[in-house]
Every structure is written in structure tokens, then in C-alpha cells.
Short mmCIF file of C-alpha atoms and ligand atoms in Angstrom, two decimals:
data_model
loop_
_atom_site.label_atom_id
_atom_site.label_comp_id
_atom_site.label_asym_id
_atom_site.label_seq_id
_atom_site.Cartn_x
_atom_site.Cartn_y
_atom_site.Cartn_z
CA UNK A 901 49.09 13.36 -120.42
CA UNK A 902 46.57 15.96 -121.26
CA UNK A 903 45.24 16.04 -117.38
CA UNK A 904 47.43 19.04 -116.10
CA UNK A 905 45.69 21.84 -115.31
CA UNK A 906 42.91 22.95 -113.11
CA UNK A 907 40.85 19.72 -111.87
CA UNK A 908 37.58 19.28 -112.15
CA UNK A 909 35.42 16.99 -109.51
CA UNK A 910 32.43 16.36 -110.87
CA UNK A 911 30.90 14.12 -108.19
CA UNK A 912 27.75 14.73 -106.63
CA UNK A 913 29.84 16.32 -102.99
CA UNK A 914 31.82 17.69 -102.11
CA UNK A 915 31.31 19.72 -104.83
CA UNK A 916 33.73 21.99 -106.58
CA UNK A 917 34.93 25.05 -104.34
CA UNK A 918 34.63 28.81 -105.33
CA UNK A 919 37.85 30.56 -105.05
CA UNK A 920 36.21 33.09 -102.94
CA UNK A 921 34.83 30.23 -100.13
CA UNK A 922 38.25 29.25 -100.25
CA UNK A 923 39.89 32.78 -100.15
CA UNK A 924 37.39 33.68 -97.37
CA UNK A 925 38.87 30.70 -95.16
CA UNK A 926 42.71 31.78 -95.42
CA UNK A 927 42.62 34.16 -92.86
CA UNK A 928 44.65 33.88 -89.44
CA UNK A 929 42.35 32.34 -86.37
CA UNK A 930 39.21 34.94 -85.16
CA UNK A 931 38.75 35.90 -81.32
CA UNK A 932 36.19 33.28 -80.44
CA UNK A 933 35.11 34.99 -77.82
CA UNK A 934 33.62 38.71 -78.82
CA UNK A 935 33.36 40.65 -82.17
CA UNK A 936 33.22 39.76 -85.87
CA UNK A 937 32.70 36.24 -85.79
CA UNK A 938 29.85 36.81 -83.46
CA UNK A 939 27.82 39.10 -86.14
CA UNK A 940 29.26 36.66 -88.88
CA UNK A 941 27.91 33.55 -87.31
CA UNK A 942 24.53 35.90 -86.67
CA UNK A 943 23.83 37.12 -90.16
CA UNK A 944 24.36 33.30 -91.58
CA UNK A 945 20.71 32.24 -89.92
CA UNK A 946 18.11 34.89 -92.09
CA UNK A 947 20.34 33.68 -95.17
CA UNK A 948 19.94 30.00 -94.48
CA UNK A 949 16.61 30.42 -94.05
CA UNK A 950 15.99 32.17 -97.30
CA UNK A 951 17.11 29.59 -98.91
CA UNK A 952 15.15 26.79 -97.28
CA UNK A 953 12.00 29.12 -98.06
CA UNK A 954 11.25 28.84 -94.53
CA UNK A 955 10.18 30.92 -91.23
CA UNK A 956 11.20 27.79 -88.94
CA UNK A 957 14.41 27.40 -87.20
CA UNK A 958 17.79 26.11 -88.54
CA UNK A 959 20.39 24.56 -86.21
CA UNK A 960 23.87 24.14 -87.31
CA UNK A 961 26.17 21.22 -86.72
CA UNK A 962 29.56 20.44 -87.07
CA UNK A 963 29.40 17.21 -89.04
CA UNK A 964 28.45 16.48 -92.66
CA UNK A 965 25.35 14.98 -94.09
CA UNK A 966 25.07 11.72 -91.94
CA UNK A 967 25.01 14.25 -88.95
CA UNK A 968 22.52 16.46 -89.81
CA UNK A 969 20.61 12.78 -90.26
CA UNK A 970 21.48 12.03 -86.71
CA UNK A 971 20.40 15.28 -85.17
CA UNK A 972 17.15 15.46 -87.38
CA UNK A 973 16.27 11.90 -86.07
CA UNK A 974 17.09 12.56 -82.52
CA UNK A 975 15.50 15.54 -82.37
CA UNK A 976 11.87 14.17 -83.22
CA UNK A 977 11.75 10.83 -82.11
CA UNK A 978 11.97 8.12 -78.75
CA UNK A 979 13.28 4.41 -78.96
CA UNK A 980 10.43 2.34 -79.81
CA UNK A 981 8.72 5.13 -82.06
CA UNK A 982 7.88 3.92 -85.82
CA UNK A 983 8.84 5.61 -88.38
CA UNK A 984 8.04 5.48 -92.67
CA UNK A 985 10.86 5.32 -94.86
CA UNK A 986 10.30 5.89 -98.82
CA UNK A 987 13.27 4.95 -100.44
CA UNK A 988 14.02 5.80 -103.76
CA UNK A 989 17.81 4.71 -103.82
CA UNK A 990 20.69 4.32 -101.39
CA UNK A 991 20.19 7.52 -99.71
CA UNK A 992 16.87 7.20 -98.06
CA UNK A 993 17.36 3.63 -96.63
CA UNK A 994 20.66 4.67 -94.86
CA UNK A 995 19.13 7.13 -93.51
CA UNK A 996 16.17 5.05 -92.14
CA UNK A 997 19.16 2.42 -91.21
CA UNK A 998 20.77 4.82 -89.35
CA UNK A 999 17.55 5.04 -87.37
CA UNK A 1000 17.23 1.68 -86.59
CA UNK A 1001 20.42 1.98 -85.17
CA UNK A 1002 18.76 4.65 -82.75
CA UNK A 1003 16.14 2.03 -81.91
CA UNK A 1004 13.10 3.07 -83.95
CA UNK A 1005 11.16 0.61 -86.03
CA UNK A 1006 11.56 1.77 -89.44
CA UNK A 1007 9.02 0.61 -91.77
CA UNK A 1008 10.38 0.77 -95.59
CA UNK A 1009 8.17 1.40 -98.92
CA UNK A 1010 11.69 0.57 -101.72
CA UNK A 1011 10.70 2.35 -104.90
CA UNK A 1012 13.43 0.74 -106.32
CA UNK A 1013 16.42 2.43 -107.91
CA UNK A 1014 14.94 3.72 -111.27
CA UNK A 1015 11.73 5.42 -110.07
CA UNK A 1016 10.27 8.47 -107.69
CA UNK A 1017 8.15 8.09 -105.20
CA UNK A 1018 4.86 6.32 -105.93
CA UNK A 1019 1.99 8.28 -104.09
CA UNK A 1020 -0.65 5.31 -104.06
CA UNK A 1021 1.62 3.19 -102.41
CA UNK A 1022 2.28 5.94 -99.53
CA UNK A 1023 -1.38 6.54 -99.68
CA UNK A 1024 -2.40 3.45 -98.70
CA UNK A 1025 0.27 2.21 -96.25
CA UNK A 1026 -0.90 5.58 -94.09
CA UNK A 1027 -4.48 4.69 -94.35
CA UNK A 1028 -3.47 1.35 -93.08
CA UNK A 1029 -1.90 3.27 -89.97
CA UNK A 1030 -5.41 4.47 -88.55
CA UNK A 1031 -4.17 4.51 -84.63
CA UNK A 1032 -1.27 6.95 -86.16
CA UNK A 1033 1.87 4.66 -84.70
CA UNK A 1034 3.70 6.46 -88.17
CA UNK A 1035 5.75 9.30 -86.08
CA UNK A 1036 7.45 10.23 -89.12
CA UNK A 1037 7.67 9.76 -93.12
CA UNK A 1038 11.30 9.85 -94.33
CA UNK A 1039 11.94 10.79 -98.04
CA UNK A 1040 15.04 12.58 -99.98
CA UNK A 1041 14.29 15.09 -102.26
CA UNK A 1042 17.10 14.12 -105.21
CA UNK A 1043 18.33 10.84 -104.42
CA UNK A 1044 22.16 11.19 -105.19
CA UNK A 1045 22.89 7.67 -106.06
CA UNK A 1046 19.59 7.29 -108.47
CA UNK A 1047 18.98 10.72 -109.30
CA UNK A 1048 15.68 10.89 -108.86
CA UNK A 1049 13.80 14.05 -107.41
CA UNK A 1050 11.00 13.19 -105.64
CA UNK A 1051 7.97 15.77 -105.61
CA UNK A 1052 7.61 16.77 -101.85
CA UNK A 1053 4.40 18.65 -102.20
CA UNK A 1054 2.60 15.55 -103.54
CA UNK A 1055 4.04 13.58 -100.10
CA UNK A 1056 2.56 16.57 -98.14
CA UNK A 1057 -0.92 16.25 -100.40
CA UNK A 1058 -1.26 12.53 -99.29
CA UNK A 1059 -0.31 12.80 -95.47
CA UNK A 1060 -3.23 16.18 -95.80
CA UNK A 1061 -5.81 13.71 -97.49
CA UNK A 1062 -5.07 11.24 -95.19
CA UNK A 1063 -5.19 13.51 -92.07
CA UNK A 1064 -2.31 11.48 -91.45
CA UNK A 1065 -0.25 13.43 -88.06
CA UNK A 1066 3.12 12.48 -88.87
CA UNK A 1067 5.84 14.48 -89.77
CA UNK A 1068 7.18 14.72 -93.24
CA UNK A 1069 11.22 14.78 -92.76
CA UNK A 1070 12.75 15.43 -96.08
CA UNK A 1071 16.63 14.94 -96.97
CA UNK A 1072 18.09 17.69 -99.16
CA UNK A 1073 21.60 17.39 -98.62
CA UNK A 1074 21.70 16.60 -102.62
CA UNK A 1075 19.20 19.08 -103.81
CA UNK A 1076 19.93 22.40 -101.36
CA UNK A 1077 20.88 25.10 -104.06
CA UNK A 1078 20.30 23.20 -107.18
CA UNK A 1079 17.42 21.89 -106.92
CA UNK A 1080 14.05 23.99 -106.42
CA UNK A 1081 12.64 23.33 -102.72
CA UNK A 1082 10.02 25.46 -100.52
CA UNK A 1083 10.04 24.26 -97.06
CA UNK A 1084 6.88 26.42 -95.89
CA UNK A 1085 5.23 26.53 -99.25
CA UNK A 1086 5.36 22.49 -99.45
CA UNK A 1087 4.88 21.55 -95.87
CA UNK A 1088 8.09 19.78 -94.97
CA UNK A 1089 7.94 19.93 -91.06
CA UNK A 1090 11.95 19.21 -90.91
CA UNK A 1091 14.40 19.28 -93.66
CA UNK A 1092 18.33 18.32 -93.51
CA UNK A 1093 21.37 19.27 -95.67
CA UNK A 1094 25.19 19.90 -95.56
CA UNK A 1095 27.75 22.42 -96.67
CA UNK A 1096 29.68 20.65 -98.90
CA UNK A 1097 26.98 20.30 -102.38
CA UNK A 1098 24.71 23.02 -103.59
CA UNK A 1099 26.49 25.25 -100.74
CA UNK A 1100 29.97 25.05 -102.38
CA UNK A 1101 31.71 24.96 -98.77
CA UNK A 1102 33.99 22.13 -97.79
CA UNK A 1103 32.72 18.97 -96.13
CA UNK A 1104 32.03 19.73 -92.24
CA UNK A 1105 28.75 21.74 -91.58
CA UNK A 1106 24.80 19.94 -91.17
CA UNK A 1107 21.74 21.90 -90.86
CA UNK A 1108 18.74 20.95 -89.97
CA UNK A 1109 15.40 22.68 -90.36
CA UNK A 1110 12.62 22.34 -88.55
CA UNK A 1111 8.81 23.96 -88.02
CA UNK A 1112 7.06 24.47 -84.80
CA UNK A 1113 4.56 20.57 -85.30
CA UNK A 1114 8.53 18.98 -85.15
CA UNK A 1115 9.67 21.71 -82.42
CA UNK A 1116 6.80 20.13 -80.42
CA UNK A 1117 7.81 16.37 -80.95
CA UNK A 1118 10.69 17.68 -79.56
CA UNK A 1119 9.29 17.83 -76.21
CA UNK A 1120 9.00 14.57 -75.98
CA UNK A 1121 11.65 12.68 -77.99
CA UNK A 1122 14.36 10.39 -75.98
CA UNK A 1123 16.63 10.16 -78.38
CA UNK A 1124 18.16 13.83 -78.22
CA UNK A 1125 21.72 14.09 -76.06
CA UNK A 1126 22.61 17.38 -75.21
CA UNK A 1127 24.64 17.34 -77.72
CA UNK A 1128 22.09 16.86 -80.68
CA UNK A 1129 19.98 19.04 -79.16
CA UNK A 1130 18.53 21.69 -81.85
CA UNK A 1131 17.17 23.94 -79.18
CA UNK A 1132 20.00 25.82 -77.67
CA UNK A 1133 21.56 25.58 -80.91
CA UNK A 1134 18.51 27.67 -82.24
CA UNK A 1135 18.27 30.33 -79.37
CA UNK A 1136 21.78 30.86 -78.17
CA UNK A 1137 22.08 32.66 -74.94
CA UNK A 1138 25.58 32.37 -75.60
CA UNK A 1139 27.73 32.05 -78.46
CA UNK A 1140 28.95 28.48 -77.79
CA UNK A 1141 25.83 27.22 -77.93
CA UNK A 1142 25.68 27.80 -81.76
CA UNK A 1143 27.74 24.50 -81.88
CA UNK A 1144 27.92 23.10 -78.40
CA UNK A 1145 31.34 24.46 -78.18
CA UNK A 1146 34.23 25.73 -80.54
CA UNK A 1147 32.53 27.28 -83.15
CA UNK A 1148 33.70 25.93 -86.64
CA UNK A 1149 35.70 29.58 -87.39
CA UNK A 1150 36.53 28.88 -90.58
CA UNK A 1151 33.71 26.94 -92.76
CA UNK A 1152 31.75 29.50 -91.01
CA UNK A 1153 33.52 32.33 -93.27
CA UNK A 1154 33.68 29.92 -96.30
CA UNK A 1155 29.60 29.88 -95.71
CA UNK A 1156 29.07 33.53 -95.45
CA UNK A 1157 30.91 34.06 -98.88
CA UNK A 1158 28.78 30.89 -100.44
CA UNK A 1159 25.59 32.32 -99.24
CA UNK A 1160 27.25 36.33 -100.44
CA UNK A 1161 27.62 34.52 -103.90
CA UNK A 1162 24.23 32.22 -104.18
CA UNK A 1163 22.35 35.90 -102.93
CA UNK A 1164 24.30 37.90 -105.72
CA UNK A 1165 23.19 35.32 -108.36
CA UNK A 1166 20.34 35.09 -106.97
CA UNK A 1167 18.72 31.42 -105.50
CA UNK A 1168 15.64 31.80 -108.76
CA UNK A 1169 19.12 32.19 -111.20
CA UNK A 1170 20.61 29.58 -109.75
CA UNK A 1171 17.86 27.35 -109.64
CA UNK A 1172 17.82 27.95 -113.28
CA UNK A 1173 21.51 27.54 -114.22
CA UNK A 1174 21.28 24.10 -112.48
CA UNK A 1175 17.93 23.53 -114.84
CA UNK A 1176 20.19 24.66 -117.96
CA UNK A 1177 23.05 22.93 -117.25
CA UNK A 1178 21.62 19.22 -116.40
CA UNK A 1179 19.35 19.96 -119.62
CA UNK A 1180 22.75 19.93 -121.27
CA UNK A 1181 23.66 16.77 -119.83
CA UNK A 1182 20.52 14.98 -120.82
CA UNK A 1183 20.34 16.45 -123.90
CA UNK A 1184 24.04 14.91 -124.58
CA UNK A 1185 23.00 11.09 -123.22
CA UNK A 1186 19.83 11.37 -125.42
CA UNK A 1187 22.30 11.59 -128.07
CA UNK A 1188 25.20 8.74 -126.84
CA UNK A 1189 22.38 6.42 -125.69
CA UNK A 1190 21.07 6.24 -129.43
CA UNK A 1191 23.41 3.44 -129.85
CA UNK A 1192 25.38 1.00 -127.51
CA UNK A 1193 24.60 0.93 -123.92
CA UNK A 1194 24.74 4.28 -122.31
CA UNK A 1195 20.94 5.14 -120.46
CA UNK A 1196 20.22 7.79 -118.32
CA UNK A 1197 19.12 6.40 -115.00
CA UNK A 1198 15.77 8.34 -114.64
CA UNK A 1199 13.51 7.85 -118.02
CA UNK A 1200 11.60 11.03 -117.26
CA UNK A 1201 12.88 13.95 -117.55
CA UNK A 1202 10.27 15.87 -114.47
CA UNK A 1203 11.93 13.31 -112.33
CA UNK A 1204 15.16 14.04 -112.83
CA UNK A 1205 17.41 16.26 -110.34
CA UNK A 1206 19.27 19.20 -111.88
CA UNK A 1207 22.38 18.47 -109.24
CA UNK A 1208 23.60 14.95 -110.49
CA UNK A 1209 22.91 12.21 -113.29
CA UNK A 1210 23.06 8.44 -112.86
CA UNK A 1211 23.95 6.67 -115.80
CA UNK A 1212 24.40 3.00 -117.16
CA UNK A 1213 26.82 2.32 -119.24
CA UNK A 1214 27.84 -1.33 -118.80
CA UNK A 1215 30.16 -2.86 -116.54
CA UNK A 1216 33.22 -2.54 -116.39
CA UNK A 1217 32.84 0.38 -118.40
CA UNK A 1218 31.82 2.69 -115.63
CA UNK A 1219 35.26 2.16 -114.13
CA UNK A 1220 37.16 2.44 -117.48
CA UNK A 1221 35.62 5.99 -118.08
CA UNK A 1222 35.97 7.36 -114.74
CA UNK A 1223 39.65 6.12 -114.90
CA UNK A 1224 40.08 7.28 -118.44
CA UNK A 1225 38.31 10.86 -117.83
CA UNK A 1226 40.14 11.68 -114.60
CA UNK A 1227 43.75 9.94 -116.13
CA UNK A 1228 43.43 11.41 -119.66
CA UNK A 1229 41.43 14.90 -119.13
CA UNK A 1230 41.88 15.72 -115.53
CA UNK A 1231 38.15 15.66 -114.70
CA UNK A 1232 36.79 13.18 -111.60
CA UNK A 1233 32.76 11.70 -112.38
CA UNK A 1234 31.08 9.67 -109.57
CA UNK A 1235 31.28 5.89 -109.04
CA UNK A 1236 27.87 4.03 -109.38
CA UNK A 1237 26.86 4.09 -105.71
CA UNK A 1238 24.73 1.26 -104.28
CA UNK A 1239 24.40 -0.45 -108.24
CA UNK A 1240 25.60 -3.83 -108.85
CA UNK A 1241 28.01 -4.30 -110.62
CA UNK A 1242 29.08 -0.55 -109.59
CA UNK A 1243 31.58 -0.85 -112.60
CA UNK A 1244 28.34 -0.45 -114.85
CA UNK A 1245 27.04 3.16 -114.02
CA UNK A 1246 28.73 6.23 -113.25
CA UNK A 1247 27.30 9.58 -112.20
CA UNK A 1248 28.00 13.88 -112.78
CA UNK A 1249 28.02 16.36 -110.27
CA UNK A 1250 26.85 19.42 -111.47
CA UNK A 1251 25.92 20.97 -108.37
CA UNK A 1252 27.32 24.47 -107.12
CA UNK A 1253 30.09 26.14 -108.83
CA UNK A 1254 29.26 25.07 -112.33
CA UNK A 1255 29.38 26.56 -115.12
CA UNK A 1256 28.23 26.24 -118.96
CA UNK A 1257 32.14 25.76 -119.98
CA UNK A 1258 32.40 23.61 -116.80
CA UNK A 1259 29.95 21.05 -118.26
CA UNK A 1260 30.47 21.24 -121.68
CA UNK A 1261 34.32 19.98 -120.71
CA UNK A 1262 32.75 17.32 -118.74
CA UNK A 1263 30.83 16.14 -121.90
CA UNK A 1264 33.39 16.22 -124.36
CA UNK A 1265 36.03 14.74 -122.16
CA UNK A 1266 33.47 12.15 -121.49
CA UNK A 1267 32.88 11.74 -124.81
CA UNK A 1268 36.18 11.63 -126.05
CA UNK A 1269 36.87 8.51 -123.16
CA UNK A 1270 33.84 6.57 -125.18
CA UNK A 1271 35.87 6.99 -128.93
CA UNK A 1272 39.16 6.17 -126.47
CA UNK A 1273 37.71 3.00 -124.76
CA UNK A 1274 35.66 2.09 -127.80
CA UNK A 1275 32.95 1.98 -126.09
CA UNK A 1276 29.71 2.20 -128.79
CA UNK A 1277 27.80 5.48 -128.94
CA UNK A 1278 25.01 7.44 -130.95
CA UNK A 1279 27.29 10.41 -132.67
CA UNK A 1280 26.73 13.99 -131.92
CA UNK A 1281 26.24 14.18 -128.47
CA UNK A 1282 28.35 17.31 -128.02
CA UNK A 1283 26.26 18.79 -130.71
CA UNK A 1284 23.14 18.53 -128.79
CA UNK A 1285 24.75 19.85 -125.56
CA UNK A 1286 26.10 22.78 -127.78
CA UNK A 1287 22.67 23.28 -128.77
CA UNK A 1288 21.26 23.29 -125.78
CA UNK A 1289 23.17 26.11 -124.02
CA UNK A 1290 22.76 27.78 -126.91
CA UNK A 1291 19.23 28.17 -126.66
CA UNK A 1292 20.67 30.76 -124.14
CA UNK A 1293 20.47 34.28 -125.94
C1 PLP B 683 25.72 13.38 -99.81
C2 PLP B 683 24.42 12.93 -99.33
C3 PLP B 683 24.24 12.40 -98.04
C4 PLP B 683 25.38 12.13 -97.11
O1 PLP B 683 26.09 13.26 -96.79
P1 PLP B 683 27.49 13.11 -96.06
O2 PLP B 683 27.96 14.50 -95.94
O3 PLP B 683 28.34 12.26 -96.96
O4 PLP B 683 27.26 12.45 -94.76
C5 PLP B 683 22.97 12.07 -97.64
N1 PLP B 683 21.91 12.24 -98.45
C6 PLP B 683 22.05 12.72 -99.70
C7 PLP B 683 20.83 12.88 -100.56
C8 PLP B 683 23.30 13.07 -100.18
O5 PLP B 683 23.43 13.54 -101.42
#
């Protein structure tokens, strides 16, 4: 009843869409052949790479997140290779799934879905690799269904103490724009995200990043087609080499005005917006989870991601919120991904477009579903989350 309106999905991706990314896409089809595009397509590479904090290479796909997966995988490593995967939720171990799949052995270190990466654990499970069969360590900076952000230097500190040679491949589809990462500065040798979180651009373009150590595995990994590929992709002699053919016209424009936007604001700004904001969030569940059976999914608050919150709430109550929130107030949260029962935890996107008014109607609609459902909370949550921004002068 009270639902019309503008929507609001607040999922961890695809995230909400800027009217400008949108505006930029309703144009009439470009000349694929010569001219603007060309330049366009040009200029997005330097941006990307400002944001990744990196002088490496970026290669762009047509795909979404599991692509970008794909191509980072094939792009580093041969059937029969053994890789290190360091889950730390749902995210991580499809990924490492994906690459068994491929044919690599995947060796898994599961952190479990309520805690970051343990560095003793990967310490010693390296050490234990003295002959170096580890090609790679797998990791995702915010795990989206837990999350958890995972602290990528400290991986790089144990594979330097260790001497260890592999290569640290990090996941940031979750994290890219929200979430503070320094490729260079923290020694990821590859990195993959997607368009469609942090980047505000609808589902349909992967990127993968990669340093010259991974450019070199490259020499020798099988599992590359021609297709997956990342070197013509990164040094196009022609323009349909970008993407192995038709260039993807228009998410390419809705990218250039993302990137135009995130460069106005600024990526330090919007690093800290996305601090602010999910401070706003946890300062509201500190509040609900006083009483009944709301928790936040991460108990520390240095582990937490600033692009999405996992909470528990009690099953089926996940379910009746989401249904309640989206029916009642017109706003969409996330279902409890890889949690059993998933009807017991639901999750906020607050990646991208967000703003303070954005999340504050997220939190009261939320909270007014709780007094709805009678579902038992601690009183004052919205209080705390007006608070909070307010600290803002
Ligand atoms: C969303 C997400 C993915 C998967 O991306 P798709 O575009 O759905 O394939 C992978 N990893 C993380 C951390 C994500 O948040």
C-alpha cells in the first residue's frame, strides 16, 4: 500500500543505478567501427586503473562476476596446477569450485561463515608447501554472503615471510568502490570485479587485473582459449580485440559516466561515504540486537565491509521482512545466501549510489517491518542511525 514510488534495491548487486549511467546508455547505436566510441572505450583503461590503485593491466570482459572468475583463472593456471582457496563464505569456495571445474586441484582452508581470514592457518599450510606446488592463493576481499572483509595486505605479509612464489588472486567484485583496496600498495598480483556493485553500471562487464609475476604465468597456463585470453584484450592492435568482438556499446557509456561520477566525488570520498553509511547500519543493529534475535553477522566491527551487512534474525523471519519491506515500503534487502535455514538472515546493499536518506529509509522501513511482524527488538535503533550521520557537520 505504501510501496509506490521510486524502488529501492538494496541487495549487495546489482546495485542501484545512477540516473546519469542510465541516461548515458539511451542513446541510438555508435559506429563500431571508427570515432567516439573508440576514444570512449580508450579513456575507460587510466580510470579503471585508478581505481584499482594499480600500474598493471586491466582486461575487460563481457560477462559479470563469474566471468571475470573464469578469465582470471584461465589466465594463470594449467590443468593439474594446485591452487589455495581461503574461504570466508560462499563467495570464495565457488570460485575455487569453479576451478575445479577447469581441472585444478583446489586445496580449501573454510574460515567458516562468521570470521576473516585467519593468518596462522595460511601461514602454516604454505610452509607445509616447501616444493611450491601452491600456484595460486584465492581470497575475496568482502565476502558478499558473510560480509566479512578480509585484510589483503596481511595475506601478502605471510606469502613475503614465507617466500612463498604463488600468486595472491583476490576477488573484489563486492568491495570495488566501497570498500578501500590498493592493488600495488598491497601486492595483489591479479584482482577481479564486475560492473554491476560499487561501479553502479548494469550487470554485464568483468575486469580483471593483473601485474607483470601473473602476466608471466601467463606464458605458460593451458587453460586460456582465445577467447579468455587477457593479452590482446590488454594491447589491442585493433579495436575488436578490446572484447574479442562486438564491443559492449552501451555499458561501455554507462561506465564512462560511473567512473565521470566516482572521479567527481572523488574514490577517498567515496570510500568514506561507504564508511559513514554502513557505520549507520551497524550503529542501528547495535541498537535492534539489544533484545530478541537480530545479530550482525561479523562481531567486529574492522572486519566488517562498508558495501553489505549479513544479519541473523531468525528463521523464517528473514523471509517475512524481506517480503514485508519490499510489499509494505517498496524497498528490496538481500536473501541470506549460502545460510541454512536462508529464511533466518537477510542482508543490505549499500554499495554505489547510496545515499544518507537512502539508508536511513532502509532502516526505518526495516524497522517499521520488525513492530509490523512483531518480531522483538532493542528500541531506538533509528535514533542511533540518526546519530550517527549526524556526527556529519
Ligand atoms: C556478486 C559477487 C560475485 C558474483 O558476481 P556475478 O556478477 O553474480 O557473477 C562474486 N564474488 C563476489 C564477492 C560478489 O559479491
Amino acid at each position: 500500500m505504501l510501496a509506490h514510488g521510486r524502488p529501492y534495491l538494496a541487495i549487495p548487486g546489482p546495485s542501484v543505478m545512477p540516473d546519469r549511467v542510465l541516461n548515458a546508455m539511451h542513446r541510438a547505436a555508435p559506429n563500431i567501427y571508427t570515432g567516439e566510441l573508440h576514444t570512449m572505450t580508450d579513456s575507460l583503461i587510466p580510470d579503471l586503473k585508478a581505481m584499482a590503485r594499480t600500474k598493471g593491466e586491466v582486461a575487460i570482459y563481457i560477462g559479470n562476476g563469474h566471468a571475470a572468475w573464469e578469465a582470471g583463472l584461465a589466465n594463470v593456471l594449467s590443468r593439474g596446477d594446485t591452487i589455495l582457496v581461503l574461504a570466508t563464505g560462499r563467495f570464495c569456495l565457488g570460485w575455487g569450485e569453479m576451478a575445479r571445474g577447469l581441472g585444478v586441484k583446489v586445496e580449501v582452508i573454510d574460515f567458516g561463515q562468521q570470521s576473516d581470514i585467519g593468518m596462522g592457518q595460511v601461514e602454516t599450510a604454505l610452509r607445509a608447501d616447501a616444493d611450491g606446488r601452491i600456484k595460486a592463493v584465492l581470497a575475496v576481499h568482502v565476502d558478499t554472503s558473510t560480509s566479512v572483509r578480509n585484510d589483503v595486505p596481511g595475506l601478502r605479509a605471510v606469502l613475503n615471510r614465507t617466500g612463498h612464489p604463488a600468486l595472491l588472486m583476490i576477488d573484489c567484485i563486492a568491495s570495488f568502490g566501497c570498500d578501500r583496496f590498493e592493488m600495488d600498495a598491497w601486492g595483489a598480483d591479479v584482482m577481479v570485479t564486475a560492473c554491476q556493485k560499487g561501479l553502479m553500471t548494469p550487470p554485464g562487464l568483468g575486469f580483471v587485473f593483473f601485474n607483470a609475476k601473473a602476466d608471466k604465468a601467463r606464458d605458460t597456463a593451458d587453460l586460456a582459449s582465445s577467447y579468455w585470453d587477457w593479452r590482446p584484450r590488454v594491447n589491442p592492435g585493433q579495436y575488436f580485440q578490446y572484447f574479442d568482438g562486438t564491443a559492449p556499446t552501451h555499458h561501455l557509456y554507462g561506465l564512462r559516466a560511473a567512473l565521470d561520477m566516482i572521479a567527481e566525488e572523488g574514490l577517498e570520498k567515496v570510500w568514506e561515504r561507504h564508511e559513514r553509511l554502513a557505520r549507520t547500519i551497524w550503529a542501528a543493529f547495535d541498537v535492534w540486537s539489544q533484545e530478541g534475535p537480530m545479530a550482525l553477522n561479523i562481531a567486529d566491527p574492522a572486519k566488517r565491509s562498508h558495501a553489505v551487512t549479513s544479519a541473523a534474525i531468525g528463521a523464517p523471519d528473514g523471509d517475512r521482512l524481506r517480503d514485508w519491506c519490499e510489499r509494505v515500503a517498496g524497498v528490496t534487502l538481500g536473501i541470506g545466501l549460502g545460510r541454512e535455514p536462508s529464511s533466518g538472515y537477510f542482508r543490505i546493499g549499500h554499495m554505489g549510489h547510496v545515499n544518507a536518506h537512502m539508508v536511513l529509509g532502509v532502516l526505518a522501513s526495516i524497522d517499521a517491518g520488525l513492530k509490523s511482524l512483531g518480531v522483538e527488538h532493542g528500541r531506538g535503533a533509528l535514533d542511533a542511525a540518526a546519530t550517527e550521520v549526524g556526527k556529519v557537520g
